[in-house]
PDB file of C-alpha atoms in Angstrom:
ATOM      1  CA  MET S   1      10.397  -0.413 -12.891  1.00 94.00           C
ATOM      2  CA  ARG S   2       8.611   2.485 -14.501  1.00 97.00           C
ATOM      3  CA  ILE S   3       8.797   6.257 -13.978  1.00 99.00           C
ATOM      4  CA  ILE S   4       5.331   7.811 -13.893  1.00 99.00           C
ATOM      5  CA  THR S   5       4.435  11.505 -13.863  1.00 99.00           C
ATOM      6  CA  LYS S   6       1.278  12.922 -12.335  1.00 99.00           C
ATOM      7  CA  THR S   7       0.132  16.545 -12.326  1.00 99.00           C
ATOM      8  CA  VAL S   8      -1.376  17.438  -8.951  1.00 99.00           C
ATOM      9  CA  PRO S   9      -2.264  20.513  -6.881  1.00 98.00           C
ATOM     10  CA  ALA S  10       0.117  21.604  -4.121  1.00 98.00           C
ATOM     11  CA  ASP S  11      -2.344  20.282  -1.522  1.00 99.00           C
ATOM     12  CA  PHE S  12      -3.669  16.752  -1.969  1.00 99.00           C
ATOM     13  CA  ASN S  13      -4.262  13.438  -0.205  1.00 99.00           C
ATOM     14  CA  LEU S  14      -2.596  10.257  -1.416  1.00 99.00           C
ATOM     15  CA  PHE S  15      -4.257   6.960  -0.469  1.00 99.00           C
ATOM     16  CA  LEU S  16      -1.759   4.090  -0.304  1.00 99.00           C
ATOM     17  CA  PHE S  17      -3.143   0.549  -0.273  1.00 99.00           C
ATOM     18  CA  SER S  18      -2.427  -3.031  -1.305  1.00 99.00           C
ATOM     19  CA  CYS S  19      -3.376  -6.699  -1.109  1.00 98.00           C
ATOM     20  CA  THR S  20      -7.080  -6.605  -1.938  1.00 98.00           C
ATOM     21  CA  HIS S  21      -6.960 -10.266  -3.070  1.00 97.00           C
ATOM     22  CA  TRP S  22     -10.197 -10.050  -5.047  1.00 97.00           C
ATOM     23  CA  GLY S  23     -11.580 -13.546  -5.490  1.00 95.00           C
ATOM     24  CA  SER S  24     -10.701 -14.638  -1.961  1.00 94.00           C
ATOM     25  CA  THR S  25     -13.536 -15.333   0.457  1.00 93.00           C
ATOM     26  CA  PHE S  26     -11.359 -13.718   3.128  1.00 94.00           C
ATOM     27  CA  THR S  27     -11.210 -10.283   1.472  1.00 96.00           C
ATOM     28  CA  HIS S  28     -12.439  -7.547   3.820  1.00 96.00           C
ATOM     29  CA  VAL S  29     -15.110  -6.127   1.512  1.00 97.00           C
ATOM     30  CA  SER S  30     -16.561  -3.562   3.931  1.00 97.00           C
ATOM     31  CA  GLY S  31     -13.055  -2.248   4.589  1.00 98.00           C
ATOM     32  CA  TRP S  32     -12.576  -1.730   0.854  1.00 98.00           C
ATOM     33  CA  GLU S  33     -15.903   0.077   0.662  1.00 98.00           C
ATOM     34  CA  GLN S  34     -14.675   2.368   3.450  1.00 99.00           C
ATOM     35  CA  LEU S  35     -11.607   3.291   1.382  1.00 99.00           C
ATOM     36  CA  VAL S  36     -13.680   3.921  -1.757  1.00 99.00           C
ATOM     37  CA  ASP S  37     -16.105   6.091   0.207  1.00 99.00           C
ATOM     38  CA  GLN S  38     -13.267   8.155   1.714  1.00 99.00           C
ATOM     39  CA  MET S  39     -11.567   8.632  -1.648  1.00 99.00           C
ATOM     40  CA  ASN S  40     -14.817   9.901  -3.133  1.00 99.00           C
ATOM     41  CA  SER S  41     -15.548  12.255  -0.217  1.00 99.00           C
ATOM     42  CA  GLU S  42     -13.952  15.226   1.494  1.00 99.00           C
ATOM     43  CA  TYR S  43     -10.917  14.070   3.461  1.00 99.00           C
ATOM     44  CA  ALA S  44      -8.635  15.950   5.860  1.00 99.00           C
ATOM     45  CA  GLY S  45     -10.109  19.294   4.840  1.00 98.00           C
ATOM     46  CA  LEU S  46      -9.774  18.773   1.087  1.00 99.00           C
ATOM     47  CA  ARG S  47     -12.483  18.087  -1.463  1.00 99.00           C
ATOM     48  CA  ALA S  48     -12.767  14.705  -3.165  1.00 99.00           C
ATOM     49  CA  ASN S  49     -11.084  15.983  -6.329  1.00 98.00           C
ATOM     50  CA  ARG S  50      -7.873  16.350  -4.280  1.00 99.00           C
ATOM     51  CA  ASN S  51      -7.801  12.625  -3.403  1.00 99.00           C
ATOM     52  CA  PHE S  52      -5.530  10.259  -5.348  1.00 99.00           C
ATOM     53  CA  GLY S  53      -4.395   6.680  -4.817  1.00 99.00           C
ATOM     54  CA  VAL S  54      -1.724   4.068  -5.497  1.00 99.00           C
ATOM     55  CA  HIS S  55      -2.535   0.336  -5.491  1.00 99.00           C
ATOM     56  CA  HIS S  56       0.589  -1.612  -4.464  1.00 99.00           C
ATOM     57  CA  GLY S  57      -0.397  -4.979  -5.959  1.00 98.00           C
ATOM     58  CA  ASP S  58      -1.862  -8.384  -5.092  1.00 98.00           C
ATOM     59  CA  ILE S  59      -4.997  -7.131  -6.775  1.00 99.00           C
ATOM     60  CA  ILE S  60      -6.502 -10.597  -7.166  1.00 98.00           C
ATOM     61  CA  GLU S  61      -6.158 -13.840  -5.204  1.00 96.00           C
ATOM     62  CA  GLY S  62      -5.076 -15.749  -8.296  1.00 95.00           C
ATOM     63  CA  LYS S  63      -4.667 -19.202  -6.754  1.00 91.00           C
ATOM     64  CA  LEU S  64      -4.894 -22.094  -9.182  1.00 89.00           C
ATOM     65  CA  ILE S  65      -5.960 -25.577  -8.148  1.00 88.00           C
ATOM     66  CA  ASP S  66      -2.318 -26.718  -7.881  1.00 88.00           C
ATOM     67  CA  ASP S  67      -1.403 -23.874  -5.509  1.00 86.00           C
ATOM     68  CA  PRO S  68      -0.490 -25.238  -2.036  1.00 84.00           C
ATOM     69  CA  HIS S  69      -2.832 -22.647  -0.482  1.00 82.00           C
ATOM     70  CA  PHE S  70      -5.769 -23.390  -2.801  1.00 85.00           C
ATOM     71  CA  ALA S  71      -9.096 -24.370  -1.229  1.00 85.00           C
ATOM     72  CA  ILE S  72     -12.492 -24.683  -2.877  1.00 83.00           C
ATOM     73  CA  THR S  73     -14.013 -22.608  -0.079  1.00 85.00           C
ATOM     74  CA  GLY S  74     -11.256 -20.005  -0.314  1.00 87.00           C
ATOM     75  CA  SER S  75     -12.042 -18.643  -3.782  1.00 86.00           C
ATOM     76  CA  ASP S  76     -15.211 -16.929  -4.959  1.00 85.00           C
ATOM     77  CA  PRO S  77     -15.343 -16.492  -7.850  1.00 84.00           C
ATOM     78  CA  GLY S  78     -13.025 -19.328  -8.802  1.00 78.00           C
ATOM     79  CA  GLY S  79     -10.919 -18.960 -11.920  1.00 88.00           C
ATOM     80  CA  ILE S  80      -8.554 -16.199 -12.939  1.00 93.00           C
ATOM     81  CA  LEU S  81     -10.717 -14.432 -15.530  1.00 96.00           C
ATOM     82  CA  PRO S  82     -13.697 -13.932 -13.169  1.00 96.00           C
ATOM     83  CA  GLN S  83     -11.318 -12.572 -10.522  1.00 96.00           C
ATOM     84  CA  ILE S  84      -9.856 -10.100 -13.012  1.00 98.00           C
ATOM     85  CA  GLU S  85     -13.378  -8.981 -13.904  1.00 98.00           C
ATOM     86  CA  LEU S  86     -14.315  -8.629 -10.217  1.00 98.00           C
ATOM     87  CA  SER S  87     -11.212  -6.541  -9.475  1.00 98.00           C
ATOM     88  CA  GLN S  88     -12.035  -4.207 -12.361  1.00 98.00           C
ATOM     89  CA  GLN S  89     -15.554  -3.740 -11.030  1.00 99.00           C
ATOM     90  CA  LYS S  90     -14.258  -2.951  -7.535  1.00 99.00           C
ATOM     91  CA  LEU S  91     -11.648  -0.481  -8.799  1.00 99.00           C
ATOM     92  CA  TRP S  92     -13.946   1.226 -11.291  1.00 99.00           C
ATOM     93  CA  PRO S  93     -15.392   3.832  -8.838  1.00 99.00           C
ATOM     94  CA  ILE S  94     -11.880   5.194  -8.103  1.00 99.00           C
ATOM     95  CA  ARG S  95     -10.215   4.600 -11.469  1.00 99.00           C
ATOM     96  CA  LYS S  96      -9.873   8.319 -12.265  1.00 98.00           C
ATOM     97  CA  LYS S  97      -8.118   8.895  -8.941  1.00 99.00           C
ATOM     98  CA  LEU S  98      -5.495   6.171  -9.355  1.00 99.00           C
ATOM     99  CA  VAL S  99      -1.999   7.479 -10.027  1.00 99.00           C
ATOM    100  CA  THR S 100      -0.843   3.962 -10.803  1.00 99.00           C
ATOM    101  CA  LEU S 101      -1.560   0.296 -10.200  1.00 99.00           C
ATOM    102  CA  LEU S 102       1.211  -2.196  -9.416  1.00 99.00           C
ATOM    103  CA  ILE S 103       1.329  -5.976  -9.486  1.00 98.00           C
ATOM    104  CA  GLY S 104       2.245  -8.229  -6.580  1.00 98.00           C
ATOM    105  CA  ASN S 105       3.478 -11.786  -6.274  1.00 97.00           C
ATOM    106  CA  HIS S 106      -0.073 -13.132  -6.744  1.00 96.00           C
ATOM    107  CA  GLU S 107      -0.204 -11.630 -10.250  1.00 98.00           C
ATOM    108  CA  TRP S 108       3.448 -12.372 -11.000  1.00 97.00           C
ATOM    109  CA  LYS S 109       3.096 -16.116 -10.363  1.00 95.00           C
ATOM    110  CA  LEU S 110       0.455 -16.187 -13.130  1.00 96.00           C
ATOM    111  CA  ARG S 111       2.766 -14.514 -15.672  1.00 96.00           C
ATOM    112  CA  LYS S 112       2.649 -17.571 -17.968  1.00 94.00           C
ATOM    113  CA  PHE S 113      -0.952 -16.571 -18.728  1.00 93.00           C
ATOM    114  CA  GLY S 114      -0.015 -12.958 -19.531  1.00 96.00           C
ATOM    115  CA  ASP S 115       0.487  -9.654 -17.727  1.00 97.00           C
ATOM    116  CA  ILE S 116      -2.588  -9.569 -15.498  1.00 97.00           C
ATOM    117  CA  GLY S 117      -1.724  -6.221 -13.914  1.00 98.00           C
ATOM    118  CA  GLY S 118      -1.254  -4.670 -17.328  1.00 98.00           C
ATOM    119  CA  VAL S 119      -4.635  -5.999 -18.448  1.00 98.00           C
ATOM    120  CA  ILE S 120      -6.420  -4.564 -15.402  1.00 98.00           C
ATOM    121  CA  ALA S 121      -4.639  -1.202 -15.616  1.00 99.00           C
ATOM    122  CA  THR S 122      -5.336  -0.867 -19.343  1.00 98.00           C
ATOM    123  CA  HIS S 123      -9.024  -1.695 -18.867  1.00 98.00           C
ATOM    124  CA  LEU S 124      -9.286   0.993 -16.170  1.00 99.00           C
ATOM    125  CA  GLY S 125      -7.246   3.559 -18.104  1.00 98.00           C
ATOM    126  CA  VAL S 126      -4.693   3.752 -15.276  1.00 99.00           C
ATOM    127  CA  PRO S 127      -0.897   3.987 -15.753  1.00 99.00           C
ATOM    128  CA  TYR S 128       0.637   0.554 -15.132  1.00 99.00           C
ATOM    129  CA  GLY S 129       3.433   0.677 -12.569  1.00 98.00           C
ATOM    130  CA  THR S 130       4.705  -2.930 -12.977  1.00 98.00           C
ATOM    131  CA  PHE S 131       6.185  -4.394  -9.750  1.00 98.00           C
ATOM    132  CA  ALA S 132       7.907  -1.159  -8.681  1.00 99.00           C
ATOM    133  CA  CYS S 133       7.846   2.430  -9.863  1.00 99.00           C
ATOM    134  CA  LYS S 134       8.919   5.970  -9.156  1.00 99.00           C
ATOM    135  CA  ILE S 135       6.258   8.657  -9.309  1.00 99.00           C
ATOM    136  CA  HIS S 136       7.085  12.287 -10.071  1.00 99.00           C
ATOM    137  CA  TYR S 137       4.336  14.556  -8.760  1.00 99.00           C
ATOM    138  CA  LEU S 138       4.330  17.787 -10.763  1.00 99.00           C
ATOM    139  CA  TYR S 139       2.778  21.237 -10.517  1.00 97.00           C
ATOM    140  CA  LYS S 140       0.586  22.312 -13.423  1.00 95.00           C
ATOM    141  CA  SER S 141       3.506  24.480 -14.518  1.00 96.00           C
ATOM    142  CA  GLY S 142       5.634  21.343 -14.860  1.00 96.00           C
ATOM    143  CA  GLY S 143       7.780  21.921 -11.784  1.00 98.00           C
ATOM    144  CA  LEU S 144       8.488  19.059  -9.395  1.00 98.00           C
ATOM    145  CA  LEU S 145       6.683  18.806  -6.036  1.00 98.00           C
ATOM    146  CA  LEU S 146       8.104  15.522  -4.800  1.00 99.00           C
ATOM    147  CA  LYS S 147       8.946  11.961  -5.766  1.00 99.00           C
ATOM    148  CA  GLN S 148       7.617   8.667  -4.435  1.00 99.00           C
ATOM    149  CA  PHE S 149       9.076   5.182  -4.675  1.00 99.00           C
ATOM    150  CA  ALA S 150       6.404   2.454  -4.586  1.00 99.00           C
ATOM    151  CA  ILE S 151       6.901  -1.313  -4.710  1.00 99.00           C
ATOM    152  CA  HIS S 152       4.818  -4.351  -3.912  1.00 99.00           C
ATOM    153  CA  GLY S 153       7.741  -5.924  -2.097  1.00 98.00           C
ATOM    154  CA  LYS S 154       9.025  -9.435  -1.441  1.00 97.00           C
ATOM    155  CA  LYS S 155      10.660  -9.302   1.990  1.00 97.00           C
ATOM    156  CA  GLN S 156       8.567  -9.841   5.094  1.00 96.00           C
ATOM    157  CA  VAL S 157       8.520  -7.570   8.138  1.00 96.00           C
ATOM    158  CA  GLY S 158       8.278  -9.281  11.507  1.00 93.00           C
ATOM    159  CA  SER S 159       9.742  -9.755  14.969  1.00 93.00           C
ATOM    160  CA  VAL S 160       9.413 -12.383  17.706  1.00 90.00           C
ATOM    161  CA  VAL S 161      10.984 -10.521  20.629  1.00 91.00           C
ATOM    162  CA  GLY S 162       8.883 -10.538  23.777  1.00 86.00           C
ATOM    163  CA  ASP S 163       8.334  -6.835  24.393  1.00 93.00           C
ATOM    164  CA  ILE S 164       5.765  -5.167  22.145  1.00 92.00           C
ATOM    165  CA  ILE S 165       7.639  -1.838  22.091  1.00 96.00           C
ATOM    166  CA  GLN S 166      10.814  -3.507  20.869  1.00 96.00           C
ATOM    167  CA  ARG S 167       8.824  -5.711  18.478  1.00 95.00           C
ATOM    168  CA  ARG S 168       7.218  -2.717  16.787  1.00 95.00           C
ATOM    169  CA  SER S 169      10.522  -0.855  16.720  1.00 97.00           C
ATOM    170  CA  ASN S 170      12.238  -3.825  15.068  1.00 98.00           C
ATOM    171  CA  MET S 171       9.582  -3.987  12.359  1.00 97.00           C
ATOM    172  CA  ARG S 172       9.893  -0.285  11.597  1.00 98.00           C
ATOM    173  CA  VAL S 173      13.673  -0.610  11.304  1.00 98.00           C
ATOM    174  CA  GLN S 174      13.211  -3.549   8.907  1.00 98.00           C
ATOM    175  CA  LEU S 175      10.783  -1.551   6.776  1.00 98.00           C
ATOM    176  CA  LYS S 176      13.252   1.312   6.523  1.00 99.00           C
ATOM    177  CA  ARG S 177      16.115  -1.029   5.610  1.00 98.00           C
ATOM    178  CA  HIS S 178      14.039  -2.680   2.883  1.00 98.00           C
ATOM    179  CA  LEU S 179      13.348   0.633   1.151  1.00 99.00           C
ATOM    180  CA  MET S 180      16.133   3.081   1.978  1.00 98.00           C
ATOM    181  CA  HIS S 181      18.520   2.083  -0.845  1.00 98.00           C
ATOM    182  CA  GLU S 182      15.865   1.781  -3.568  1.00 98.00           C
ATOM    183  CA  ALA S 183      15.666   5.469  -4.491  1.00 98.00           C
ATOM    184  CA  SER S 184      17.640   8.229  -2.800  1.00 98.00           C
ATOM    185  CA  ASP S 185      15.664  11.144  -4.239  1.00 98.00           C
ATOM    186  CA  CYS S 186      12.213  10.108  -2.969  1.00 99.00           C
ATOM    187  CA  ILE S 187      10.753  11.734   0.144  1.00 99.00           C
ATOM    188  CA  LEU S 188       7.982   9.095   0.260  1.00 99.00           C
ATOM    189  CA  MET S 189       8.748   5.365   0.083  1.00 99.00           C
ATOM    190  CA  SER S 190       6.022   2.737   0.272  1.00 99.00           C
ATOM    191  CA  LYS S 191       5.520  -1.014  -0.036  1.00 99.00           C
ATOM    192  CA  GLY S 192       2.766  -3.605   0.281  1.00 99.00           C
ATOM    193  CA  HIS S 193       3.085  -7.412   0.575  1.00 98.00           C
ATOM    194  CA  THR S 194       3.515  -7.876   4.336  1.00 98.00           C
ATOM    195  CA  HIS S 195      -0.152  -7.145   5.217  1.00 97.00           C
ATOM    196  CA  LYS S 196       1.148  -4.815   7.935  1.00 97.00           C
ATOM    197  CA  LEU S 197       0.224  -1.194   8.518  1.00 98.00           C
ATOM    198  CA  LEU S 198       3.419   0.578   9.569  1.00 98.00           C
ATOM    199  CA  LEU S 199       4.844   4.080   9.446  1.00 99.00           C
ATOM    200  CA  VAL S 200       8.369   5.378   9.899  1.00 99.00           C
ATOM    201  CA  PRO S 201       8.272   9.196   9.839  1.00 99.00           C
ATOM    202  CA  PRO S 202      11.362  11.343   9.275  1.00 98.00           C
ATOM    203  CA  THR S 203      13.738  11.630  12.222  1.00 98.00           C
ATOM    204  CA  GLN S 204      15.449  14.983  12.583  1.00 98.00           C
ATOM    205  CA  GLU S 205      18.779  15.159  14.378  1.00 98.00           C
ATOM    206  CA  LEU S 206      20.119  18.068  16.378  1.00 98.00           C
ATOM    207  CA  TYR S 207      23.419  19.597  15.274  1.00 98.00           C
ATOM    208  CA  LEU S 208      25.403  22.635  16.400  1.00 98.00           C
ATOM    209  CA  THR S 209      27.200  25.417  14.539  1.00 98.00           C
ATOM    210  CA  ASP S 210      28.600  28.764  15.527  1.00 97.00           C
ATOM    211  CA  SER S 211      28.072  32.262  14.196  1.00 95.00           C
ATOM    212  CA  GLY S 212      31.529  33.416  15.209  1.00 96.00           C
ATOM    213  CA  THR S 213      30.318  34.718  18.555  1.00 97.00           C
ATOM    214  CA  LYS S 214      27.802  32.136  19.805  1.00 98.00           C
ATOM    215  CA  ILE S 215      26.688  28.521  19.396  1.00 98.00           C
ATOM    216  CA  GLN S 216      23.560  27.898  17.339  1.00 98.00           C
ATOM    217  CA  GLN S 217      21.388  24.789  17.247  1.00 98.00           C
ATOM    218  CA  HIS S 218      19.678  23.349  14.179  1.00 98.00           C
ATOM    219  CA  LEU S 219      17.712  20.284  13.092  1.00 98.00           C
ATOM    220  CA  THR S 220      18.536  18.303   9.983  1.00 98.00           C
ATOM    221  CA  SER S 221      15.965  18.743   7.226  1.00 97.00           C
ATOM    222  CA  ALA S 222      15.352  17.958   3.574  1.00 97.00           C
ATOM    223  CA  ASN S 223      13.611  19.572   0.646  1.00 98.00           C
ATOM    224  CA  PRO S 224      11.367  17.115  -1.254  1.00 98.00           C
ATOM    225  CA  THR S 225      13.004  18.123  -4.550  1.00 98.00           C
ATOM    226  CA  ASP S 226      16.588  17.502  -3.391  1.00 98.00           C
ATOM    227  CA  GLU S 227      18.659  15.189  -5.595  1.00 97.00           C
ATOM    228  CA  TYR S 228      19.650  13.274  -2.466  1.00 98.00           C
ATOM    229  CA  ILE S 229      17.464  12.926   0.618  1.00 99.00           C
ATOM    230  CA  HIS S 230      19.090  11.379   3.670  1.00 98.00           C
ATOM    231  CA  PRO S 231      17.399   8.076   4.639  1.00 98.00           C
ATOM    232  CA  ASP S 232      16.553   9.449   8.089  1.00 99.00           C
ATOM    233  CA  LEU S 233      14.550  12.292   6.537  1.00 99.00           C
ATOM    234  CA  ARG S 234      12.149  10.248   4.406  1.00 99.00           C
ATOM    235  CA  TRP S 235       8.697   8.799   5.072  1.00 99.00           C
ATOM    236  CA  TYR S 236       8.488   4.983   4.962  1.00 99.00           C
ATOM    237  CA  VAL S 237       5.068   3.321   4.784  1.00 99.00           C
ATOM    238  CA  ASN S 238       3.929  -0.294   4.804  1.00 99.00           C
ATOM    239  CA  VAL S 239       0.463   0.199   3.403  1.00 99.00           C
ATOM    240  CA  GLY S 240      -1.586  -2.617   4.971  1.00 98.00           C
ATOM    241  CA  ALA S 241      -4.017  -5.117   3.432  1.00 98.00           C
ATOM    242  CA  PHE S 242      -7.628  -6.229   3.099  1.00 98.00           C
ATOM    243  CA  TYR S 243      -7.151  -9.947   3.882  1.00 96.00           C
ATOM    244  CA  ARG S 244      -8.834 -11.262   7.030  1.00 95.00           C
ATOM    245  CA  LYS S 245      -7.399 -13.988   9.231  1.00 94.00           C
ATOM    246  CA  TYR S 246     -10.819 -15.468  10.018  1.00 93.00           C
ATOM    247  CA  ALA S 247     -13.969 -16.001   7.969  1.00 87.00           C
ATOM    248  CA  THR S 248     -17.201 -14.172   8.759  1.00 86.00           C
ATOM    249  CA  GLU S 249     -19.003 -17.356   9.820  1.00 87.00           C
ATOM    250  CA  LEU S 250     -17.652 -18.633  13.150  1.00 91.00           C
ATOM    251  CA  LEU S 251     -20.408 -20.977  14.379  1.00 94.00           C
ATOM    252  CA  ASN S 252     -22.037 -23.183  11.764  1.00 94.00           C
ATOM    253  CA  TYR S 253     -20.864 -25.856   9.340  1.00 92.00           C
ATOM    254  CA  ASP S 254     -23.017 -27.265   6.549  1.00 92.00           C
ATOM    255  CA  LEU S 255     -21.473 -29.787   4.156  1.00 90.00           C
ATOM    256  CA  MET S 256     -23.963 -28.792   1.459  1.00 90.00           C
ATOM    257  CA  ASP S 257     -23.298 -25.054   1.883  1.00 90.00           C
ATOM    258  CA  PRO S 258     -19.523 -24.766   2.347  1.00 86.00           C
ATOM    259  CA  MET S 259     -19.276 -21.133   1.227  1.00 84.00           C
ATOM    260  CA  ASN S 260     -21.418 -20.038   4.172  1.00 87.00           C
ATOM    261  CA  SER S 261     -19.782 -22.371   6.677  1.00 90.00           C
ATOM    262  CA  VAL S 262     -16.831 -22.085   9.038  1.00 91.00           C
ATOM    263  CA  ARG S 263     -13.506 -22.431   7.211  1.00 88.00           C
ATOM    264  CA  SER S 264      -9.836 -21.622   7.785  1.00 91.00           C
ATOM    265  CA  SER S 265      -7.454 -19.295   5.943  1.00 90.00           C
ATOM    266  CA  TYR S 266      -3.751 -19.950   5.401  1.00 87.00           C
ATOM    267  CA  VAL S 267      -3.098 -17.078   7.832  1.00 89.00           C
ATOM    268  CA  GLU S 268      -5.011 -18.914  10.543  1.00 91.00           C
ATOM    269  CA  MET S 269      -3.350 -22.254   9.795  1.00 89.00           C
ATOM    270  CA  GLY S 270       0.090 -20.651   9.676  1.00 89.00           C
ATOM    271  CA  GLU S 271      -0.375 -19.191  13.169  1.00 92.00           C
ATOM    272  CA  TYR S 272       0.401 -15.720  11.879  1.00 89.00           C
ATOM    273  CA  PRO S 273      -0.274 -12.993  14.452  1.00 88.00           C
ATOM    274  CA  PRO S 274      -3.271 -10.728  13.844  1.00 88.00           C
ATOM    275  CA  ALA S 275      -2.626  -7.540  11.897  1.00 88.00           C
ATOM    276  CA  GLU S 276      -4.634  -4.356  11.576  1.00 93.00           C
ATOM    277  CA  LEU S 277      -6.434  -4.293   8.246  1.00 98.00           C
ATOM    278  CA  GLY S 278      -6.406  -0.969   6.475  1.00 98.00           C
ATOM    279  CA  TYR S 279      -4.440   1.518   4.410  1.00 99.00           C
ATOM    280  CA  ALA S 280      -2.411   4.708   4.702  1.00 99.00           C
ATOM    281  CA  VAL S 281      -3.099   8.263   3.561  1.00 99.00           C
ATOM    282  CA  ALA S 282      -0.235  10.684   2.948  1.00 99.00           C
ATOM    283  CA  LEU S 283      -1.197  14.314   3.476  1.00 99.00           C
ATOM    284  CA  ILE S 284       0.662  16.596   1.073  1.00 99.00           C
ATOM    285  CA  ARG S 285       0.375  20.274   1.834  1.00 99.00           C
ATOM    286  CA  GLY S 286       2.316  23.019   0.110  1.00 98.00           C
ATOM    287  CA  GLY S 287       4.105  20.433  -2.013  1.00 98.00           C
ATOM    288  CA  ASN S 288       5.524  18.400   0.885  1.00 98.00           C
ATOM    289  CA  VAL S 289       4.450  15.435   2.997  1.00 99.00           C
ATOM    290  CA  VAL S 290       3.300  16.792   6.359  1.00 99.00           C
ATOM    291  CA  ASP S 291       1.729  13.639   7.820  1.00 99.00           C
ATOM    292  CA  VAL S 292       0.728  10.060   7.039  1.00 99.00           C
ATOM    293  CA  LYS S 293      -2.449   8.716   8.607  1.00 99.00           C
ATOM    294  CA  LEU S 294      -2.928   4.994   9.174  1.00 98.00           C
ATOM    295  CA  GLU S 295      -6.583   4.163   8.542  1.00 98.00           C
ATOM    296  CA  VAL S 296      -7.887   0.965  10.136  1.00 97.00           C
ATOM    297  CA  ALA S 297     -10.555  -0.706   7.985  1.00 95.00           C
ATOM    298  CA  GLU S 298     -13.632  -1.275  10.139  1.00 88.00           C
TER     299      GLU S 298
END
C-alpha cells in the first residue's frame, strides 16, 4: 500500500473507475470514450480542470495462452506488450487528471514479467498506487480536505436471494464489510474487481440529549478530517467496469473472420448475471463528499 498526496481545490469531481481490460474484445470502448469525454468537459457545474480520477486496476486483459479463460477471439491485440501500449494510448488523454493508477489481479498474475502497473503509471507520469492506497487530498495551503482508501479488491460481491430489494441490500452490506476495517480515517472508500456499480452512502442515526430543561434531538455526523470516522458515516463505492457480457456481433459466424463473428465471453459461459457497466463520480464541495453519482456507460 502507498500513501499518495494530491493538492486539489475545495470543490472538485473525482471519477472512480476500474476494470478496463484493454486487449479484450469484450471491452466497452464507447463507454470508456464517454468517461474520457466527461472528464475533459464541464461536469456537475465545475469546469474540466476540476475533474480528477482514480483507476482501480485491471487495466489490461493480460491473459496468456495457458490461462483457463484464454481464447484467440477474446484478445485483440494479443500479447502483453501490445496491450500495455494500447492501455497507455487510451489513458493518455486523461493522464494529467489521474490522481493515481492501481493494479488489479490481471496485472498481478503477470508479476513474473515485471510490475506492469508501475510501467504504465511511469510512462503516463501518474503516481503508482500499487494494489491499494490511501490518498490525502490537500488544500493549496497544505491543510487536509479528506482522505480516500482505494483498492482493486479480491472478494466478490453477490447475492442469490429471490427478492431484488434484499439482493441489492445484501450486496451493499457486503461492500461495506469488505472495506470498513481497511482505513478508519477515510471518509471515502472505494474498490473495483467485482464489475458491479454500487453505492453505500453514510447513514446518520438519531440520538437524544438534554439541555437541562428539555430533550434535544441530533443526528450523528463526521468531519472528513477526523482521526476516526465511524463506519456508518463513510461513503463506500464499488466503481463498476467496462467489460461486456456479450460481443457486439450477435448474428453471423464466419470461420475465416472470427474476430467479427459471434463468440462467447467467460461471463456468458459462467452464467453470471448482467451488471450495469459504468463508473462513479464523487462530488466534493467545500472539502467534503456531498454526493456520489453512478454513471452508466452507454
